[in-house]
mmCIF file of C-alpha atoms and ligand atoms in Angstrom:
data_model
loop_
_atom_site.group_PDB
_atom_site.id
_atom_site.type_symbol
_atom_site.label_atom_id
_atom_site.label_comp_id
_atom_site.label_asym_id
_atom_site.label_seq_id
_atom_site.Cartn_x
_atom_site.Cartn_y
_atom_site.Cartn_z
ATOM 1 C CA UNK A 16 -18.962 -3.235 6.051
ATOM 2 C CA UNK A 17 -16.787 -3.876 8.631
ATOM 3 C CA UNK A 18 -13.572 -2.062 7.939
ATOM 4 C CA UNK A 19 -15.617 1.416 7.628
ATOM 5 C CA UNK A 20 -14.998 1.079 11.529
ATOM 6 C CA UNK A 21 -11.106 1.035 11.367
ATOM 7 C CA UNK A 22 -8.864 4.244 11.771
ATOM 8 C CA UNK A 23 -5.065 3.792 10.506
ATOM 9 C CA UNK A 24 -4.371 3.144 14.525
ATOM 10 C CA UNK A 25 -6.732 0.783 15.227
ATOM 11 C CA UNK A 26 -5.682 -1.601 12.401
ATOM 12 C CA UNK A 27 -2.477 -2.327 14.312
ATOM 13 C CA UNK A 28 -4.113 -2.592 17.746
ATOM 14 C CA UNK A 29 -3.446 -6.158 18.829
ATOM 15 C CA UNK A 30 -6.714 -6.594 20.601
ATOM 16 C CA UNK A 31 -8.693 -6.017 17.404
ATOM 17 C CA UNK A 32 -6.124 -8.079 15.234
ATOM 18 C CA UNK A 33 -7.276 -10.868 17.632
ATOM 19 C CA UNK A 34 -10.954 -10.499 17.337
ATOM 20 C CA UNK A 35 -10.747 -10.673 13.815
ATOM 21 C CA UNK A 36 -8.844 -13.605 13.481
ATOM 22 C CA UNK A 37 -11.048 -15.110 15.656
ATOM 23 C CA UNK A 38 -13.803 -16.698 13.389
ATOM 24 C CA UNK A 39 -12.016 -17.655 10.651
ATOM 25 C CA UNK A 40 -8.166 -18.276 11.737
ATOM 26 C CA UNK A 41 -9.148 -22.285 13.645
ATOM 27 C CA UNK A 42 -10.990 -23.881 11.209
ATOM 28 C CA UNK A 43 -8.123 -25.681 9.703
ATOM 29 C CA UNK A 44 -4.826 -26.868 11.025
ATOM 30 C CA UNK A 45 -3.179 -27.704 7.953
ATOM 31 C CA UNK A 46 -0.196 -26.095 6.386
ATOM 32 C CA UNK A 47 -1.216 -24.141 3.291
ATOM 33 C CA UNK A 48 -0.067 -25.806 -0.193
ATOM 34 C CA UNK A 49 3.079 -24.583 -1.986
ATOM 35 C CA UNK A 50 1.967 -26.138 -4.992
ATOM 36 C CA UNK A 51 2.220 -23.556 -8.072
ATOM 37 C CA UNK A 52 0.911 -25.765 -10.519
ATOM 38 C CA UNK A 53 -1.823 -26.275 -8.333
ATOM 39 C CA UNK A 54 -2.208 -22.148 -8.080
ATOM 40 C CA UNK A 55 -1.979 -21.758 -11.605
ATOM 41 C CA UNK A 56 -4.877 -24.276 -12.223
ATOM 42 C CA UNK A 57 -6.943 -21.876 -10.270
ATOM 43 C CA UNK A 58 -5.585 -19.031 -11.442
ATOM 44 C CA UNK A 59 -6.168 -20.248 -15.081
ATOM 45 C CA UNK A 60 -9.813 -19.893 -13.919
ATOM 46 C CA UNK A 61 -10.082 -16.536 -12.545
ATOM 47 C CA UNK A 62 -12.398 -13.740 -13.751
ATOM 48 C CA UNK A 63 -11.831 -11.564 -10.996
ATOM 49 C CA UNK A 64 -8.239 -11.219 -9.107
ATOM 50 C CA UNK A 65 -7.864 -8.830 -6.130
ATOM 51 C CA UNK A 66 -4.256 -8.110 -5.145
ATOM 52 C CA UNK A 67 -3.373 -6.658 -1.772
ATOM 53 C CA UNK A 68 0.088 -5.744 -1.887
ATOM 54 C CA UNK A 69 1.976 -4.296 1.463
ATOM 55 C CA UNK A 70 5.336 -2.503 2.096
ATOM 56 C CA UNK A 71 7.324 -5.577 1.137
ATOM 57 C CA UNK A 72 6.732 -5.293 -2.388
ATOM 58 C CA UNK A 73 7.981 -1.703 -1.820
ATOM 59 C CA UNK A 74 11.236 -2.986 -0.192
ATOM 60 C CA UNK A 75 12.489 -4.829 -2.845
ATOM 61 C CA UNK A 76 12.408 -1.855 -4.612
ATOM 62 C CA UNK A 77 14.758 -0.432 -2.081
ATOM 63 C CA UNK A 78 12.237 2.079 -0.801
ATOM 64 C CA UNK A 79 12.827 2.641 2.806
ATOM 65 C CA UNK A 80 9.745 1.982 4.927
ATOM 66 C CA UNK A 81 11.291 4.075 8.298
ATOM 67 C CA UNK A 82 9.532 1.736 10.365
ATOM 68 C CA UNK A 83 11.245 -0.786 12.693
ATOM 69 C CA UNK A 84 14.931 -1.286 13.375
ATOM 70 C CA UNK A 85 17.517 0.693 11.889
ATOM 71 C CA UNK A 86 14.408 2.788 10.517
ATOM 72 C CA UNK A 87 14.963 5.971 11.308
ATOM 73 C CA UNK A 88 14.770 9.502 9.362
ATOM 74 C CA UNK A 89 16.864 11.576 11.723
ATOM 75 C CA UNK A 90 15.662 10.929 15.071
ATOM 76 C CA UNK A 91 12.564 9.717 14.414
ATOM 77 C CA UNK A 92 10.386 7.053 12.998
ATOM 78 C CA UNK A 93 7.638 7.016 10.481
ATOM 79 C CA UNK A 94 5.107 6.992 13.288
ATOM 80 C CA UNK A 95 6.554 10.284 14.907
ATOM 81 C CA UNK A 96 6.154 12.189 12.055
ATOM 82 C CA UNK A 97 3.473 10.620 10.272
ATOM 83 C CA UNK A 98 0.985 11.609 12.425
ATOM 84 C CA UNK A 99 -1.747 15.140 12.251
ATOM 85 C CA UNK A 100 -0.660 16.364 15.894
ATOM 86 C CA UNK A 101 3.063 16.103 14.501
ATOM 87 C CA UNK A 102 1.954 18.167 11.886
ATOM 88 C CA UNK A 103 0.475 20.837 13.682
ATOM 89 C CA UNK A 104 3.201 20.954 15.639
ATOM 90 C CA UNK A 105 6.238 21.162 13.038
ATOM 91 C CA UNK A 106 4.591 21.140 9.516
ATOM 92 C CA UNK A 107 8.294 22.663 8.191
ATOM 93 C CA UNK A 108 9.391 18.840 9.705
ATOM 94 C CA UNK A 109 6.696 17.212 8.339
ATOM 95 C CA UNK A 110 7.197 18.112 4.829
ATOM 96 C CA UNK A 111 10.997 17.954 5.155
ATOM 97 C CA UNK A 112 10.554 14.201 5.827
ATOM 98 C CA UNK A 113 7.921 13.978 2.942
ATOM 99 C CA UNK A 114 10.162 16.223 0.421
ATOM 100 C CA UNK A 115 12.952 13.937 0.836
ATOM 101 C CA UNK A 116 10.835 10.271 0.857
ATOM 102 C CA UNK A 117 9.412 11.864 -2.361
ATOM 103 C CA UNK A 118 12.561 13.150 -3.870
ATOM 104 C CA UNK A 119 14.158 9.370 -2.658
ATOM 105 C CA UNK A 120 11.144 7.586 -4.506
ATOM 106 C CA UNK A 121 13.178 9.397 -8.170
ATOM 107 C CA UNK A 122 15.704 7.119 -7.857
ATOM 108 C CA UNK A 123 13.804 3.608 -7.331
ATOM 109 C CA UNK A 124 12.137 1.953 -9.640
ATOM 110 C CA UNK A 125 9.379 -0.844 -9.903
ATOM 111 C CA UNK A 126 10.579 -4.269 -9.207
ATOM 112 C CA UNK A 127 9.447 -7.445 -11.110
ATOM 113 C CA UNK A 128 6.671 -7.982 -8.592
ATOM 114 C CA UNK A 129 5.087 -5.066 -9.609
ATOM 115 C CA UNK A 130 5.958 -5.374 -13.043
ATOM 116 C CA UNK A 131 4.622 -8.996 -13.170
ATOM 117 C CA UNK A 132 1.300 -7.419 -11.173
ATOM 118 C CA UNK A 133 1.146 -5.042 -14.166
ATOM 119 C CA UNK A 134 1.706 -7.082 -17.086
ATOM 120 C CA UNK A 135 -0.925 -9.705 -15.796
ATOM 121 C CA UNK A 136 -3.917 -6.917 -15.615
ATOM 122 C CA UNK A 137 -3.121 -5.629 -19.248
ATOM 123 C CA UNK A 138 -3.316 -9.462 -20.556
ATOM 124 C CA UNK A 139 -6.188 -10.603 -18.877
ATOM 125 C CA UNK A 140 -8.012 -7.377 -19.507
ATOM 126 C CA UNK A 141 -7.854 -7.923 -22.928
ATOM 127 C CA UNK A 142 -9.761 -11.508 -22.287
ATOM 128 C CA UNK A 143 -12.485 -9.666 -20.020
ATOM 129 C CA UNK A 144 -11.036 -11.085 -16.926
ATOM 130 C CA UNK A 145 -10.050 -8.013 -14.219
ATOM 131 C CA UNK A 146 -7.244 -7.638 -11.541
ATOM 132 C CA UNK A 147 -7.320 -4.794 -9.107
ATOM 133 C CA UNK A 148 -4.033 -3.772 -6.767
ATOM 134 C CA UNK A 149 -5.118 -2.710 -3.282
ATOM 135 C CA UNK A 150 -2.340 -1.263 -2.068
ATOM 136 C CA UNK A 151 -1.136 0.404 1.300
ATOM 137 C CA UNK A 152 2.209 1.602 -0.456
ATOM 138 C CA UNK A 153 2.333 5.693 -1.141
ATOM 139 C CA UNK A 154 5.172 5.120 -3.462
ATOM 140 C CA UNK A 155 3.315 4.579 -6.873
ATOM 141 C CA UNK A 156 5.324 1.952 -8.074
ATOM 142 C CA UNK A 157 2.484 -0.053 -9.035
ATOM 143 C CA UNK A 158 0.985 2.989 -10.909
ATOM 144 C CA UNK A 159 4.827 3.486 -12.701
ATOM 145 C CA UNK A 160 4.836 -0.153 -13.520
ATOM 146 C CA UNK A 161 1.449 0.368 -15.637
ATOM 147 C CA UNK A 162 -1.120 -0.879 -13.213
ATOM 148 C CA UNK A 163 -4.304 0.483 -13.875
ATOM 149 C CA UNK A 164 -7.099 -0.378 -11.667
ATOM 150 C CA UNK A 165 -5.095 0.544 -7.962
ATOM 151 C CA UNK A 166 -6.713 1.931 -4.968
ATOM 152 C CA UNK A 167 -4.095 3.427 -2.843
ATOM 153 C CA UNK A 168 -5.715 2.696 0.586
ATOM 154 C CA UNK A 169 -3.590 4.918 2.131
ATOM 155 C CA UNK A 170 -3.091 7.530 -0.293
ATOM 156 C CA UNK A 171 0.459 8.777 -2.496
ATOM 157 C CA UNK A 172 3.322 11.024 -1.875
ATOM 158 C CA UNK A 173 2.501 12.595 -5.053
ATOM 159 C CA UNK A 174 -0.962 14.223 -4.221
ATOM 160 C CA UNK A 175 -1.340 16.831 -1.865
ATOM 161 C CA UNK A 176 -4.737 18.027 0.217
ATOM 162 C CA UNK A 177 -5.185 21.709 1.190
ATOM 163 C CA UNK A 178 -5.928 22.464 4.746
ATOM 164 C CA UNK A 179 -8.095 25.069 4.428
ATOM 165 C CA UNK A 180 -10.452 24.331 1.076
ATOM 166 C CA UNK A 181 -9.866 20.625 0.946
ATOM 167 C CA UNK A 182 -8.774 20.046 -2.869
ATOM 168 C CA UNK A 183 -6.532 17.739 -3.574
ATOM 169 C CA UNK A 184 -4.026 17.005 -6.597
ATOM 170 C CA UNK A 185 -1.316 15.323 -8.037
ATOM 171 C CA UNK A 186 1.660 16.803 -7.628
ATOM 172 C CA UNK A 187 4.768 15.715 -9.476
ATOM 173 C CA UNK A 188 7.115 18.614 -8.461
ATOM 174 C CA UNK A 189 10.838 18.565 -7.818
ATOM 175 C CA UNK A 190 11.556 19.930 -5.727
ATOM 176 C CA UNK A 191 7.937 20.387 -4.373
ATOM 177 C CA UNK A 192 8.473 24.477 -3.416
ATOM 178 C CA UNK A 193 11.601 26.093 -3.571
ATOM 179 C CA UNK A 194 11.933 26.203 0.279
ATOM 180 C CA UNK A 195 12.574 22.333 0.602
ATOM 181 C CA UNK A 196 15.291 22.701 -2.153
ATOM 182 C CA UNK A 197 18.454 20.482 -0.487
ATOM 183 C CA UNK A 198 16.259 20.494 2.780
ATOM 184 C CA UNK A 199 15.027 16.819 4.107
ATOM 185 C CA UNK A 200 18.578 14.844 4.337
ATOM 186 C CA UNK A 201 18.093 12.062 7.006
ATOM 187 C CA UNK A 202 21.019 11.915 8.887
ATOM 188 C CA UNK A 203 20.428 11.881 12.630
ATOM 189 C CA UNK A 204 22.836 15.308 13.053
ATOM 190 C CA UNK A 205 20.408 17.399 10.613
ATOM 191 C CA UNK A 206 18.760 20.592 11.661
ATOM 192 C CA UNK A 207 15.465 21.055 11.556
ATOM 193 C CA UNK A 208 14.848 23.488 8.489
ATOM 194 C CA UNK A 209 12.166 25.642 10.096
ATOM 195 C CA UNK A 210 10.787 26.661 6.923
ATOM 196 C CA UNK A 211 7.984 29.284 7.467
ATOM 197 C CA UNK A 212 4.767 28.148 7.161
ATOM 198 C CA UNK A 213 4.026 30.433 3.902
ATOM 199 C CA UNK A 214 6.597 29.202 1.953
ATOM 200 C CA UNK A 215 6.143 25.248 2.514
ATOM 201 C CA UNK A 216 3.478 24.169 -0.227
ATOM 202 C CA UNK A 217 0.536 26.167 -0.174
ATOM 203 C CA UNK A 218 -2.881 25.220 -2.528
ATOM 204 C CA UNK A 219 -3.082 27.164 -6.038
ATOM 205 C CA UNK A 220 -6.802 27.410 -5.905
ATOM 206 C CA UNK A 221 -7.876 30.667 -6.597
ATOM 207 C CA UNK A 222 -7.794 32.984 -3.639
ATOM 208 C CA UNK A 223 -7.180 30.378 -1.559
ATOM 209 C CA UNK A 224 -3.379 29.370 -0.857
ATOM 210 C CA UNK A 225 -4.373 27.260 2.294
ATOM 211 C CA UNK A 226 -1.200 25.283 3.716
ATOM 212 C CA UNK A 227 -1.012 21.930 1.512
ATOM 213 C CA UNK A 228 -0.033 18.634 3.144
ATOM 214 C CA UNK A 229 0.812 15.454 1.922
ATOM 215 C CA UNK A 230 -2.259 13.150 0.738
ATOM 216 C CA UNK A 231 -1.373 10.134 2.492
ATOM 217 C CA UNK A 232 -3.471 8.510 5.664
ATOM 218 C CA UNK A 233 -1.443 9.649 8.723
ATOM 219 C CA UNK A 234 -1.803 7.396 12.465
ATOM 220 C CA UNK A 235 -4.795 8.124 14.044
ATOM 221 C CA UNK A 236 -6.521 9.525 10.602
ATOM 222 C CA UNK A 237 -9.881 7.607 9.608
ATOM 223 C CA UNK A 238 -9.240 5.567 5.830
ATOM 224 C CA UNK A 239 -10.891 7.419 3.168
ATOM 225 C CA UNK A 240 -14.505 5.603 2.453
ATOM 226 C CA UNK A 241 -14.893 5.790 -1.462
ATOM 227 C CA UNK A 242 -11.825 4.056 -1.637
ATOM 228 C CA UNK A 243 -12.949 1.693 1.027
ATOM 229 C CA UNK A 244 -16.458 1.187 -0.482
ATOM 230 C CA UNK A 245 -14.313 0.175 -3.391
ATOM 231 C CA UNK A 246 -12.190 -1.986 -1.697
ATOM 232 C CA UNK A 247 -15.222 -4.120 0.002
ATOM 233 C CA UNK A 248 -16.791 -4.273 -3.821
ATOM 234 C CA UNK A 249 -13.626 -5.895 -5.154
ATOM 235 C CA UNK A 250 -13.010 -8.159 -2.233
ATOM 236 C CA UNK A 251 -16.956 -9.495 -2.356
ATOM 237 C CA UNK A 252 -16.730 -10.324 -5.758
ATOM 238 C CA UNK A 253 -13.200 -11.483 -6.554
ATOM 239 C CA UNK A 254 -12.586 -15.586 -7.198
ATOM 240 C CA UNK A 255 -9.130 -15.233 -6.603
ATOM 241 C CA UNK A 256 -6.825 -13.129 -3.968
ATOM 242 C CA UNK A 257 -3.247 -12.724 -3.527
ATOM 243 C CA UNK A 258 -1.597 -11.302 -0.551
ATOM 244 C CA UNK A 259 1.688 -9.876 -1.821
ATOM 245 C CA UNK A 260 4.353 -8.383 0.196
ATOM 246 C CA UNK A 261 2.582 -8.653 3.666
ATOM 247 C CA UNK A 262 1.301 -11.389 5.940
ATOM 248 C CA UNK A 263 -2.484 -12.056 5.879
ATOM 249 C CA UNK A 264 -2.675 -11.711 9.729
ATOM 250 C CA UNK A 265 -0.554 -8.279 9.014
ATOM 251 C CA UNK A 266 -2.668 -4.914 8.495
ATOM 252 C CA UNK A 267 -3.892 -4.172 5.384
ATOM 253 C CA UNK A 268 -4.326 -7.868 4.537
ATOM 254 C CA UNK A 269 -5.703 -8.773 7.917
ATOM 255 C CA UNK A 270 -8.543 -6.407 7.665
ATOM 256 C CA UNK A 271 -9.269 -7.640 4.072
ATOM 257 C CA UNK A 272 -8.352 -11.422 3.640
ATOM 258 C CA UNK A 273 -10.807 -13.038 6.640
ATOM 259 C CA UNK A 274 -14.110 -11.839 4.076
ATOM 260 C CA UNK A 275 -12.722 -13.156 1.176
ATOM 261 C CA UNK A 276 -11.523 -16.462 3.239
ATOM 262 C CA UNK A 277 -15.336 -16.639 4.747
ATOM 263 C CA UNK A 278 -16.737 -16.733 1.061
ATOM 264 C CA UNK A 279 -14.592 -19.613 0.307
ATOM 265 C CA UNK A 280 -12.348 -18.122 -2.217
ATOM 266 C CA UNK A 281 -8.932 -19.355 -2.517
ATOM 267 C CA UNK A 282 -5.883 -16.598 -1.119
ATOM 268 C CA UNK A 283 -2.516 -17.121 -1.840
ATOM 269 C CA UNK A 284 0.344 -15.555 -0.227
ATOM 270 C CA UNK A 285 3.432 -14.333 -1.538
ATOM 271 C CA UNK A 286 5.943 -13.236 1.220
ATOM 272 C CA UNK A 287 8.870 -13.894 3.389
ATOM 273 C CA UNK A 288 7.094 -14.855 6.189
ATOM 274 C CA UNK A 289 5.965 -18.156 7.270
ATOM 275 C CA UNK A 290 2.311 -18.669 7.934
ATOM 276 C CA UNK A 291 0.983 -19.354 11.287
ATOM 277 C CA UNK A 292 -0.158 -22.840 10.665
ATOM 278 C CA UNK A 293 -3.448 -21.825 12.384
ATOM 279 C CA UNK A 294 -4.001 -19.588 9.251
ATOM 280 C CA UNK A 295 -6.358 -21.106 7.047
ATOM 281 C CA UNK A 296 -5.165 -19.650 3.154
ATOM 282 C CA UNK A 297 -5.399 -21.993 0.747
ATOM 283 C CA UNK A 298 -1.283 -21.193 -0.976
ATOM 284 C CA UNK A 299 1.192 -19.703 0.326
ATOM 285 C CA UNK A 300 4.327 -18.917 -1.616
ATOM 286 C CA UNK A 301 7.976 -18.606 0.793
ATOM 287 C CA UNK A 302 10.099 -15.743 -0.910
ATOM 288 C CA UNK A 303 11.075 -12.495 -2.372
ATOM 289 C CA UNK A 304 7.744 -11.574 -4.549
ATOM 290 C CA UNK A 305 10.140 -10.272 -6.916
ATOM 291 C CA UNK A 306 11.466 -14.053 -7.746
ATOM 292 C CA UNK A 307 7.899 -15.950 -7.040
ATOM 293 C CA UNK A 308 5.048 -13.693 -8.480
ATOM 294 C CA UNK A 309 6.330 -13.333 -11.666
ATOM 295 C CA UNK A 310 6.129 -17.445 -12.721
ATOM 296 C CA UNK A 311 3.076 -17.559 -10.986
ATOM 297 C CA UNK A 312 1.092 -14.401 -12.591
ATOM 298 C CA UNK A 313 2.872 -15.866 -15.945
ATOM 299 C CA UNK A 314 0.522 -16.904 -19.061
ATOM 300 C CA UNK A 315 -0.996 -19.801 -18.414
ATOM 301 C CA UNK A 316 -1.176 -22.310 -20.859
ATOM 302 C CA UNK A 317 -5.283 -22.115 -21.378
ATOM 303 C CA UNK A 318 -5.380 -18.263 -22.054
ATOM 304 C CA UNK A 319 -5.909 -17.060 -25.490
ATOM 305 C CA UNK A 320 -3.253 -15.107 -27.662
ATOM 306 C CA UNK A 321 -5.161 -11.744 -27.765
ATOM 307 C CA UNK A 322 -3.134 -8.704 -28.656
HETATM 308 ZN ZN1 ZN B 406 -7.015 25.396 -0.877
#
């Protein structure tokens, strides 16, 4: 139960990312394998796969992340904007930065990472095994590649939640009012819009038309606890977890990895990052996702031929 205790901010605080490596992170000096064959055996096994993917998956889509250098949308960083108090304070910037990330995400498409993520659910399904995506991506690449069982930790770009009654939707629009038509464009030089707060998007409940904002877990904002509850039932009872597109010491996967580690299930990784040798993770895979998750979610010899 202990993620219910993290907001969005505190994930990334260092201190905590400490404590929690604490127990489980010196156990075992070795180097984790590299050994696919050896992955496959195991994954040849598997009833129950939990996938955490992160914002690298996402980038080899091409979907900018505006986080770290180079990431900026005009002057600012995801951080900046992403944020409630920003909100209140410039909800026409806000949604111009959301409009255009949204508008962005029509032209990107899912990579084979996702696709591979996709195609393994829909195979094993049909054998009775299960794999669940927890993702921290808003994008909904995952969903677009026909992933099924997702839980968007951090919500999508394409549901809103109204500010005054609460409901929330999908929301497929484009443009997503007719005020943020053109608006949103990134270069540092751009005005700010300074759309007026009735005509950004506003909730079509009846009799309500509360200001709408984007759906998506903003810095400082608590994670939403069905999903979480969710989350901790998948992790407690998968046999097998990859960590795709993120390090396992990296928020979301740090927060999620250590209790699956503790029960003595195997976790692979599948990034670009070397592992802290410190880490104890049984695989880890060196490498675009795109190039290594798709051999290694492959059909595996042992399955059945069910269509
Ligand atoms: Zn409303």
């Amino acid at each position: 139960m202990i993620v219910r205790q993290f907001t969005c901010r505190a994930i990334i605080n260092p201190h905590l990312h400490a404590h929690l490596r604490k127990p489980w992170g010196c156990r075992d000096m070795a180097r984790p394998s590299s050994d696919l064959a050896a992955f496959r055996e195991i994954f040849s096994r598997a009833k129950k796969i939990a996938i955490i993917t992160g914002a690298g998956v996402s980038a080899e889509s091409g979907v900018p992340t505006f986080r770290g250098a180079g990431g900026y949308w005009r002057k600012w960083q995801a951080q900046e904007l992403a944020a409630p108090e920003a909100f209140s304070r410039n909800p026409s910037r806000v949604w111009e930065f959301y409009h255009y990330r949204r508008e962005v995400m029509l032209t990107k498409i899912p990579n084979p990472a996702h696709l591979a993520i996709a195609e393994c659910e829909d195979r094993l399904s049909k054998q009775g095994r299960q794999v669940t995506v927890i993702t921290q991506n808003i994008d909904e690449l995952h969903r677009r590649a026909g992933s099924k069982n997702i839980l968007e930790i951090h919500g999508s770009l394409f549901r809103t939640r109204c500010m005054s009654c609460g409901h929330e939707a999908a929301n497929y629009n484009s443009p997503i009012c007719a005020a943020l038509e053109g608006k949103g464009a990134p270069d540092p030089d751009t005005h700010d819009a300074q759309i007026p707060v009735q005509q950004l998007p506003r909730c079509e409940q009846t009799s309500c038309h509360g200001l709408l904002r984007p759906a998506v877990v903003w810095f400082g904002e608590t994670l939403d606890s069905d999903i979480l509850t969710n989350a901790e039932k998948v992790l407690d009872s998968c046999d097998l977890c990859l960590v795709v597109g993120t390090s396992s010491v990296v928020y979301p996967a740090a927060m999620f990895a250590p209790q699956v580690a503790a029960r003595g299930v195997p976790v692979a990784e599948f990034n670009m990052e070397d592992t802290p040798a410190t880490m104890r993770f049984k695989f880890h895979f060196h490498g675009p996702c795109g190039t290594t998750l798709p051999a290694a979610l492959a059909r595996h010899d042992t399955e059945q031929n069910i269509e």
